[in-house]
CSV table of C-alpha atoms in Angstrom, one decimal:
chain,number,residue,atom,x,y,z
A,1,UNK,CA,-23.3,-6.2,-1.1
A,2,UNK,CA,-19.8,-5.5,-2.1
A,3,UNK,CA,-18.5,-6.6,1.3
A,4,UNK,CA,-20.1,-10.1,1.0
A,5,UNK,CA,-18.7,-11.1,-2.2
A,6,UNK,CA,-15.4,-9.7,-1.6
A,7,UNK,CA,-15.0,-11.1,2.1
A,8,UNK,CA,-15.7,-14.3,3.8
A,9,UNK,CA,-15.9,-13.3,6.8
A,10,UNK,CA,-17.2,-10.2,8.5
A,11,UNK,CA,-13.7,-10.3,10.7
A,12,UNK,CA,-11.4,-10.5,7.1
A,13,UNK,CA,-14.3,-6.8,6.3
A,14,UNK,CA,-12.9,-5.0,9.5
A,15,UNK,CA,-8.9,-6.0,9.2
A,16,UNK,CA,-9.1,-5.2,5.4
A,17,UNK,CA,-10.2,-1.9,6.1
A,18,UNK,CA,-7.9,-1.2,8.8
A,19,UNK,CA,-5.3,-2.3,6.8
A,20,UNK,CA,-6.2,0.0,4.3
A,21,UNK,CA,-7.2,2.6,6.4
A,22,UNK,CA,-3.5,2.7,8.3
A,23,UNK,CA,-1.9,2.7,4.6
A,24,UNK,CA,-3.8,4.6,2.7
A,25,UNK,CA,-2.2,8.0,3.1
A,26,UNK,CA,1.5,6.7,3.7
A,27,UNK,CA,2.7,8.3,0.8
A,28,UNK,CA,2.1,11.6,1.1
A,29,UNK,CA,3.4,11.7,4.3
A,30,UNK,CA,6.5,9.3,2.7
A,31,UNK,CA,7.1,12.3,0.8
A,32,UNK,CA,6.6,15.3,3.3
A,33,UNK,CA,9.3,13.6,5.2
A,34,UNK,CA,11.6,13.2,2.2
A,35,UNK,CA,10.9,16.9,1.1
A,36,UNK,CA,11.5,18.3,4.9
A,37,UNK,CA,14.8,16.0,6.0
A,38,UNK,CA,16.7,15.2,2.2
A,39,UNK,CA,19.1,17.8,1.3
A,40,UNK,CA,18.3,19.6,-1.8
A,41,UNK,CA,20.5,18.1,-4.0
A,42,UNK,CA,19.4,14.5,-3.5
A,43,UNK,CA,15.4,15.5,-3.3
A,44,UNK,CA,15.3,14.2,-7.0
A,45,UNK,CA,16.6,11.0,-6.3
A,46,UNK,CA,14.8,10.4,-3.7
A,47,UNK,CA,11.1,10.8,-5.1
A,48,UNK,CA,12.7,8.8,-8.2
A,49,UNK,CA,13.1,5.9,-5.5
A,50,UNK,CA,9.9,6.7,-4.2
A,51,UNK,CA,8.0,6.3,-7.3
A,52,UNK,CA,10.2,3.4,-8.4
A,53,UNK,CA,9.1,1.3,-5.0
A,54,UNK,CA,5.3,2.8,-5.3
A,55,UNK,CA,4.9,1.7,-8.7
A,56,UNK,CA,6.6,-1.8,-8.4
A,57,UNK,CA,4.2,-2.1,-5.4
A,58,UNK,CA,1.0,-2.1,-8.0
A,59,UNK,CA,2.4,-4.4,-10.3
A,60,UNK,CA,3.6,-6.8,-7.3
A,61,UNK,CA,1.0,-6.6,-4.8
A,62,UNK,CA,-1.7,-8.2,-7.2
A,63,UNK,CA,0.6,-11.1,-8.0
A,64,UNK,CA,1.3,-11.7,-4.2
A,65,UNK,CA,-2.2,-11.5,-3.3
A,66,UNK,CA,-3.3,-14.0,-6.4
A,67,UNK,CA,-0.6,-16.7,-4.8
A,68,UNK,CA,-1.9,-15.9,-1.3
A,69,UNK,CA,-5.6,-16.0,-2.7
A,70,UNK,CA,-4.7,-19.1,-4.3
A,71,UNK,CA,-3.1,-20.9,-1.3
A,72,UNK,CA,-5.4,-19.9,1.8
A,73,UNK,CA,-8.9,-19.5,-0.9
């Protein structure tokens, strides 16, 4: 039910959830690769970045998507 309102198209369903399926977990491994190859004394800068880019991401992805939505909807 949820797939029909959100979707048009059973294709947009599939590449949607492959989308999110390939991101979905990219920041926890984002940040075992930043813990296992940053030296020690630039570890806390580094997860600052991270969290700086993750959390501008959730303010600007549903912006980008309203404009996309908007132009292709």
């Amino acid at each position: 039910l949820f797939a029909s309102i959100m979707y048009k198209s059973f294709f947009m369903f599939i590449a949607g959830n492959v989308v999110r399926s390939v991101l979905c977990y990219s920041y926890s491994t984002l940040q075992t690769m930043v813990s296992d190859s940053v030296p020690a004394n630039l570890k806390s800068k580094q997860f600052g970045t991270m969290a700086m880019f993750f959390s501008s991401g959730l303010v600007i992805g549903p912006v980008i998507g309203g404009f996309v939505s908007g132009y292709f909807g």
